[in-house]
Structure formats: structure tokens, C-alpha cells
Coordinates of C-alpha atoms and ligand atoms in Angstrom, one line a residue:
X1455 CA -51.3 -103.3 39.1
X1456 CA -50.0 -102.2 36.0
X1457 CA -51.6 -98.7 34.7
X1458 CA -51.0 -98.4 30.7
X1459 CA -53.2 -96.8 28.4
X1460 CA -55.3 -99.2 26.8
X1461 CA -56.2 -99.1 23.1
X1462 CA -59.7 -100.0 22.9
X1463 CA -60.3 -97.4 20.2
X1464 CA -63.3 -99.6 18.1
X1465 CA -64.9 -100.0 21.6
X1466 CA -64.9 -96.3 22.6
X1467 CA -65.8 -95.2 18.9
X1468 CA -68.8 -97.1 18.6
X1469 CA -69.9 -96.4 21.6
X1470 CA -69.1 -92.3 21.6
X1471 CA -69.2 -91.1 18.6
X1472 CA -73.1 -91.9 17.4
X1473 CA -74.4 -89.0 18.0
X1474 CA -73.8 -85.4 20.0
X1475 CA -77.5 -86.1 22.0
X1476 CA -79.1 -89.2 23.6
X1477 CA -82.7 -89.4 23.3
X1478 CA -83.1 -87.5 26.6
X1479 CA -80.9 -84.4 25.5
X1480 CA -78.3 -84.9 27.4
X1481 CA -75.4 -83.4 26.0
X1482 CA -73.0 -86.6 24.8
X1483 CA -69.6 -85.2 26.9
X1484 CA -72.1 -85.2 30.1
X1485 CA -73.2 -89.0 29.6
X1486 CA -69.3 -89.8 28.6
X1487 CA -67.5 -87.8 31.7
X1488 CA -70.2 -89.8 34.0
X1489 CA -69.3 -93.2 32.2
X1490 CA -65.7 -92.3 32.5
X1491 CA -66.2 -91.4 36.3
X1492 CA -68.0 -94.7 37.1
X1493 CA -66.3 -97.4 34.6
X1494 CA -62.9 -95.7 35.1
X1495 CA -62.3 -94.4 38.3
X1496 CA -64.9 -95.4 40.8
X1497 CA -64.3 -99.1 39.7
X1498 CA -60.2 -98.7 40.5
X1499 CA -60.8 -97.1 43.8
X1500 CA -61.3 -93.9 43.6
X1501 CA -63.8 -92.4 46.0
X1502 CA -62.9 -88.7 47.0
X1503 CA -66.3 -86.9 46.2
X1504 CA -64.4 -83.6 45.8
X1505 CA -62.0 -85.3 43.0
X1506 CA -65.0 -87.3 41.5
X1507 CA -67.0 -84.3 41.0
X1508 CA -64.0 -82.2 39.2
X1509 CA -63.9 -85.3 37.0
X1510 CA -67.3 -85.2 36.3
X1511 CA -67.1 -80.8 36.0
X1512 CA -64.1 -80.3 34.2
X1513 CA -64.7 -80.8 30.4
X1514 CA -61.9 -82.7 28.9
X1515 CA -62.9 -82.5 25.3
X1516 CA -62.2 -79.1 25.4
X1517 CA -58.3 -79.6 26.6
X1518 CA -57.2 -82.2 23.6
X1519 CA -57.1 -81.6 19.6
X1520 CA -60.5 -81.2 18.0
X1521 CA -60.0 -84.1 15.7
X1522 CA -59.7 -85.9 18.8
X1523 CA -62.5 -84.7 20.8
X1524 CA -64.9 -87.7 20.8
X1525 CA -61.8 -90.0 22.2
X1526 CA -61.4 -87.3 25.4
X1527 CA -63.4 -89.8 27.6
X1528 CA -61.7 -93.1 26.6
X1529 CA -59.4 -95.0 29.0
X1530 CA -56.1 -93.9 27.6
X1531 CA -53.8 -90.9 27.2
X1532 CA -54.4 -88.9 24.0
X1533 CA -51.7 -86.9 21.9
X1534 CA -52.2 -83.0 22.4
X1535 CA -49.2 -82.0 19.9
X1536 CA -45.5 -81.5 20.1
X1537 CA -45.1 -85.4 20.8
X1538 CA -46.6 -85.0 24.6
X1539 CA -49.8 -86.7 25.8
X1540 CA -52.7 -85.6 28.2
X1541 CA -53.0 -88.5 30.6
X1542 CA -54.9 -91.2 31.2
X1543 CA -58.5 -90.1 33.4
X1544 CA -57.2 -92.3 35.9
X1545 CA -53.9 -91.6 36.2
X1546 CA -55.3 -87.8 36.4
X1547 CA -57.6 -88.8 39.5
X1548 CA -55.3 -91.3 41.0
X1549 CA -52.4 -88.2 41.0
X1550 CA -55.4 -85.7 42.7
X1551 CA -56.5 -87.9 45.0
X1552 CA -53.3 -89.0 46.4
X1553 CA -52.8 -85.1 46.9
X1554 CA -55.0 -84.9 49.8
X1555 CA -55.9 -81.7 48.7
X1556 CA -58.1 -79.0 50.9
X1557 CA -60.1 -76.1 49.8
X1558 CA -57.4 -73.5 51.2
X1559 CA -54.4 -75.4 49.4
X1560 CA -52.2 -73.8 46.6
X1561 CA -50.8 -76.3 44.6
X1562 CA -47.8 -75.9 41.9
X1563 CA -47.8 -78.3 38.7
X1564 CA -44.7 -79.2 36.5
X1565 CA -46.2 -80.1 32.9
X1566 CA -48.9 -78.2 31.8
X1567 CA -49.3 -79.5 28.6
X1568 CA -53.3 -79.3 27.8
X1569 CA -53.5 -77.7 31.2
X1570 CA -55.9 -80.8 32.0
X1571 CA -54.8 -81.8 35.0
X1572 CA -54.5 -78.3 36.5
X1573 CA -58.5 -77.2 35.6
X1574 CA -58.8 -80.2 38.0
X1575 CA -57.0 -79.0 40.8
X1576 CA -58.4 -75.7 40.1
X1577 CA -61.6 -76.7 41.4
X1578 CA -60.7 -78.3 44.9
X1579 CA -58.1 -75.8 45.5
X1580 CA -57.7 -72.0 46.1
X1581 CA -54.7 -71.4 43.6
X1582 CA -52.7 -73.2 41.3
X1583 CA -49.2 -72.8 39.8
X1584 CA -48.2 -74.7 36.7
X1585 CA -45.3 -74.7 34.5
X1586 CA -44.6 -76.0 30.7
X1587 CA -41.4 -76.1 29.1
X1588 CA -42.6 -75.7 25.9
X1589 CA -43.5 -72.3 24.8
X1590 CA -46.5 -72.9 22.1
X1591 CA -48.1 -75.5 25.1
X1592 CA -48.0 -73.0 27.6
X1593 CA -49.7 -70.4 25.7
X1594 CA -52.7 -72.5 24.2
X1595 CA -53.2 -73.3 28.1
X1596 CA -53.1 -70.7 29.3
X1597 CA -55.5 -69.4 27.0
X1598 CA -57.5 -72.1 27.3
X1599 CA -58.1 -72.1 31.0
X1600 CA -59.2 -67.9 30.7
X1601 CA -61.9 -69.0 28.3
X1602 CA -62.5 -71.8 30.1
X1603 CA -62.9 -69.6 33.3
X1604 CA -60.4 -71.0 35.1
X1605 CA -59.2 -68.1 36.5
X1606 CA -57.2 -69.3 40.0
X1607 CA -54.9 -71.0 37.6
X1608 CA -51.4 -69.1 36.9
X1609 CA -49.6 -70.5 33.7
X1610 CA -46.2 -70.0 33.3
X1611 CA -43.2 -70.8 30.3
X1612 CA -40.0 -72.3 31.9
X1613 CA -38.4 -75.5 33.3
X1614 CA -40.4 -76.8 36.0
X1615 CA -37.1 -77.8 37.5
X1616 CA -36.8 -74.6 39.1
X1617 CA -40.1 -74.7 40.6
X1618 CA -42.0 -71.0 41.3
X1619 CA -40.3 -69.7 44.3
X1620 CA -41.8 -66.2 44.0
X1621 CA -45.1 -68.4 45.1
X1622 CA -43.6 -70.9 47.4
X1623 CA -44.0 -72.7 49.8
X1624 CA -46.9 -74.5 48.7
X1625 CA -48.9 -77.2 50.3
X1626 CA -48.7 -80.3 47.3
X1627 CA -46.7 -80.0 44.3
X1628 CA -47.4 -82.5 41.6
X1629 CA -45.1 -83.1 38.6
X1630 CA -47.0 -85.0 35.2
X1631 CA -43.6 -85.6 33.1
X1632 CA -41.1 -88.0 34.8
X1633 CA -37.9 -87.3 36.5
X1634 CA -35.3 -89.6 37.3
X1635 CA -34.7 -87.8 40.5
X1636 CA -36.9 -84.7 41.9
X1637 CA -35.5 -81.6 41.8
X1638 CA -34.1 -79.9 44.8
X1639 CA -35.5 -77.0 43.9
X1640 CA -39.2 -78.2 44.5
X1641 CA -38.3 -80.3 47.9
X1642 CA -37.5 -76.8 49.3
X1643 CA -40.6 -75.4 47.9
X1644 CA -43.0 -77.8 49.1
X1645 CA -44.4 -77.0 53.0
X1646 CA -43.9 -78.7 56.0
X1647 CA -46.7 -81.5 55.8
X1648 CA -47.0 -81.1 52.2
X1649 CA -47.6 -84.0 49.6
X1650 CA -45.3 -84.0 46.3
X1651 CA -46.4 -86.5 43.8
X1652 CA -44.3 -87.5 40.5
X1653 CA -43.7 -90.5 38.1
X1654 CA -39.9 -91.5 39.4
X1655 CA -37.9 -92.9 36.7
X1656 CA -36.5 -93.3 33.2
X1657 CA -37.4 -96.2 31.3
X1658 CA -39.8 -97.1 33.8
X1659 CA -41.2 -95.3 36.2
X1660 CA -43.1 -96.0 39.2
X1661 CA -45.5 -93.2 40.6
X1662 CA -44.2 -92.1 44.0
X1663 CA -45.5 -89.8 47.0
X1664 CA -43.6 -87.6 49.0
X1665 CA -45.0 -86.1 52.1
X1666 CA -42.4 -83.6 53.8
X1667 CA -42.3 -84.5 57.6
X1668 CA -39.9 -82.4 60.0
X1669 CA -37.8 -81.4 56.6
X1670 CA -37.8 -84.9 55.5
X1671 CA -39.0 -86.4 52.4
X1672 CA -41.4 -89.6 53.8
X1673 CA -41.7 -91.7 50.2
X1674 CA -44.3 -94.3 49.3
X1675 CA -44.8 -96.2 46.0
X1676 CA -48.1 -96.4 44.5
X1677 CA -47.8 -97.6 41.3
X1678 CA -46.1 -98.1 38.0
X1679 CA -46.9 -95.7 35.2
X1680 CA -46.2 -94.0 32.0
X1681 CA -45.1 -90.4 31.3
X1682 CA -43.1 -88.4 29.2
X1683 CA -39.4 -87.4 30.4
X1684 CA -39.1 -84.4 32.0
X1685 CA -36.8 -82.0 29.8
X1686 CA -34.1 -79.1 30.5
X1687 CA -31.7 -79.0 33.5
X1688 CA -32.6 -82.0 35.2
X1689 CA -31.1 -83.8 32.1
X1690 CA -27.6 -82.1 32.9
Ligands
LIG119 N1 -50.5 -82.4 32.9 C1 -50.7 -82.4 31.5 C2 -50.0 -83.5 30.7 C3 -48.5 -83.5 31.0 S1 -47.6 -84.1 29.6 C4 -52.1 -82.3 31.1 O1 -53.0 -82.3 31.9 O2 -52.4 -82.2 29.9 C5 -46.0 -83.6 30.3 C6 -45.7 -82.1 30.0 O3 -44.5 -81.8 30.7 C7 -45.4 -81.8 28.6 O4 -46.2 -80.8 28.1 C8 -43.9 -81.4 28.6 O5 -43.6 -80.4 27.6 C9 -43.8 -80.9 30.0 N2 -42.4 -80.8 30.5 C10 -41.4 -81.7 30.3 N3 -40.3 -81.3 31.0 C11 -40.7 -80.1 31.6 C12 -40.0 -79.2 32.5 N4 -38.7 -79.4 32.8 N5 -40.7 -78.2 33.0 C13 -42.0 -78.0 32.7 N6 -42.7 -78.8 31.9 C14 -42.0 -79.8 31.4

């Protein structure tokens, strides 16, 4: 199954970007977050309620350019400055719901970016972690996700390579830029019986899960995608 973003821009524009209300009043992002839920996710498989209701919640106009707003809902990854992307809906659920998250989990991210992914995993968990490389990313997340309310999310500026040890261990760690190897860093930070879940891989990259069983890593392919590189030590 391949996963890459498709580019049915006319499509989505004639269909999204009409008007801000149907005739019922229903805000537009409402009636496009359900029609991304149900043509998008629930069609590929995904059926955790807990994940389909953050992806129904969490508003993710409000995470990507505002020139790009009306395109938030569309079945693709969308540009959010400094040549990185917000992913793909699916690839955002997929990632979640592989997890196997629990109300009482805390959860570290590496890549930030729009801080997206981590207002979803702020809503099924108790706290998250997530860190962004890039300085002027970090800070528009992390002001983002106060207004938004987000406010069991800790942002911080640094090279996710490193990991948050100060905060560790923690039961899932998911990483949204790719690696060609994970870091040691976060193998030791992850708990017993934790998930890890990251896009392995240079050129191409194949999304993998790690679940940490009597110190070992237990790895599973699920899927080839496409992310961004992850930057800093990890290219040493
Ligand atoms: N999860 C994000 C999208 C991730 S894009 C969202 O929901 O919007 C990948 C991000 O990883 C980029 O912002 C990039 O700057 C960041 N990144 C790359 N290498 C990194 C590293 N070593 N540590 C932390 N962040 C890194």
C-alpha cells in the first residue's frame, strides 16, 4: 500500500472552498474534519474511537499557513514554512493509532513542526513532550498550542536526537522526520512495553514500530511513507 500525498487540489477546492457555512450553519472546518475522518481515515482502516474523535476535535486549519487554510482537510501534506510539511491526515492517524496510546500515557514527539500531530496526542494522553530543531517552528507551536489550549503539551527547541531525558522514561515515543537509524538516545528513553514509532530510512522510508520487550526493540513494518530527514547529530 503505498501512502503519498495525493494532489487532488481542483477536487478539494471546489469542493471546500465555496463558502465558510452550509445551509445548516455548520461551520465549514466541522463538515470538512468529518469528511476527512470518514473519506480518509475510516475508509483505510482506521477505527480507534479515541483517535477518530481527536481527528474530528483537533482543528487543523488553525496549525498550517493562513493562505492555506481551506487545503487543511485535503488528503495530502501541506507546506508550514521553512521547507517542512504537516503530514498527511492519514499518516497523522495511522502514526496515533499504532501508538496504542492510554489515557495515563506520556508520550515524547521528535518534529514538532505545526505542532499538529502533538494537539492530537494531547487529547488521548496525559502529557506530551515534543521537540523541533528549528528555532522559529518551535516557537510558533508552542504558541500556538497555549492559545489553542493545549496546555499538557511541553514544546521544546533542540535535536530530537537527544530525546528529553529530564522527562523519561516514557510509554510511546513517536518521531514525524525520518532517521536512517533511531537514536540511542530514545531506545533508552522509551519504557519497558513502550511503542516507538518512526519513518526508517533515507531515500525511502518505510514506517516502522518498535515495542521495547525485556530491553529489546520488537520491530514491525507497516508501511512505506514520506517524511522529511531528520537533521543535526544523527547526520554525523
Ligand atoms: N509533526 C509535525 C510535522 C513534522 S515535519 C506536525 O504535526 O506538523 C518534521 C519536523 O521535524 C520539521 O519541523 C523538522 O524541522 C523537524 N526535525 C528535523 N530533524 C529534527 C531533529 N533532529 N530534532 C527535532 N526536530 C527535527
Amino acid at each position: 500500500m503505498f501512502i503519498i500525498a495525493s494532489l487532488a487540489l481542483c477536487t478539494f477546492l471546489t469542493l471546500n472552498c465555496s463558502s465558510k457555512t452550509n445551509k445548516s450553519e455548520v461551520p465549514w472546518d466541522v463538515l470538512a474534519r468529518k469528511d476527512m475522518v470518514h473519506s480518509q481515515l475510516v475508509v483505510r482502516g482506521i477505527s480507534d474511537d479515541g483517535v477518530i474523535n481527536a481527528m474530528l476535535k483537533v482543528e487543523r486549519h488553525r496549525f498550517v499557513p493562513k493562505s492555506l487554510e481551506k487545503l487543511a482537510y485535503g488528503d495530502y501534506p501541506l507546506p508550514i514554512g521553512e521547507q517542512q510539511t504537516i503530514s498527511q491526515p492519514y499518516i497523522v492517524a495511522l502514526m496515533t493509532e499504532e501508538l496504542g496510546l492510554r489515557a495515563s500515557d506520556r508520550v515524547l514527539e521528535i518534529g514538532t513542526g505545526s505542532g499538529y500531530q502533538a494537539a492530537v496526542l494531547a487529547l488521548l494522553v496525559e502529557e506530551v513532550y515534543t521537540i523541533e530543531i528549528i528555532q522559529s517552528l518551535a516557537d510558533s507551536a508552542a504558541e500556538r498550542l497555549k492559545r489553542l489550549g493545549f496546555d499538557n503539551v511541553n514544546v521544546r527547541c533542540g535535536d530530537g536526537f537527544l530525546g528529553w531525558p529530564e522527562a523519561s522514561p516514557f510509554d510511546a515515543i513517536i518521531i514525524t522526520c525520518a532517521p536512517s537509524e533511531v537514536p540511542q538516545p530514545l531506545v533508552e528513553q522509551l519504557d519497558e512495553g513502550g511503542r516507538l514509532i518512526v519513518p526508517l530510512g533515507e531515500d525511502f522510508q518505510v514506517l516502522t514500530l518498535y515495542e521495547k520487550r525485556n530491553g529489546e526493540m520488537q520491530k514491525t513494518e507497516i508501511a512505506p511513507v514520506m517524511f522529511v530527514p531528520m537533521k543535526g547529530m544523527i547526520e554525523e
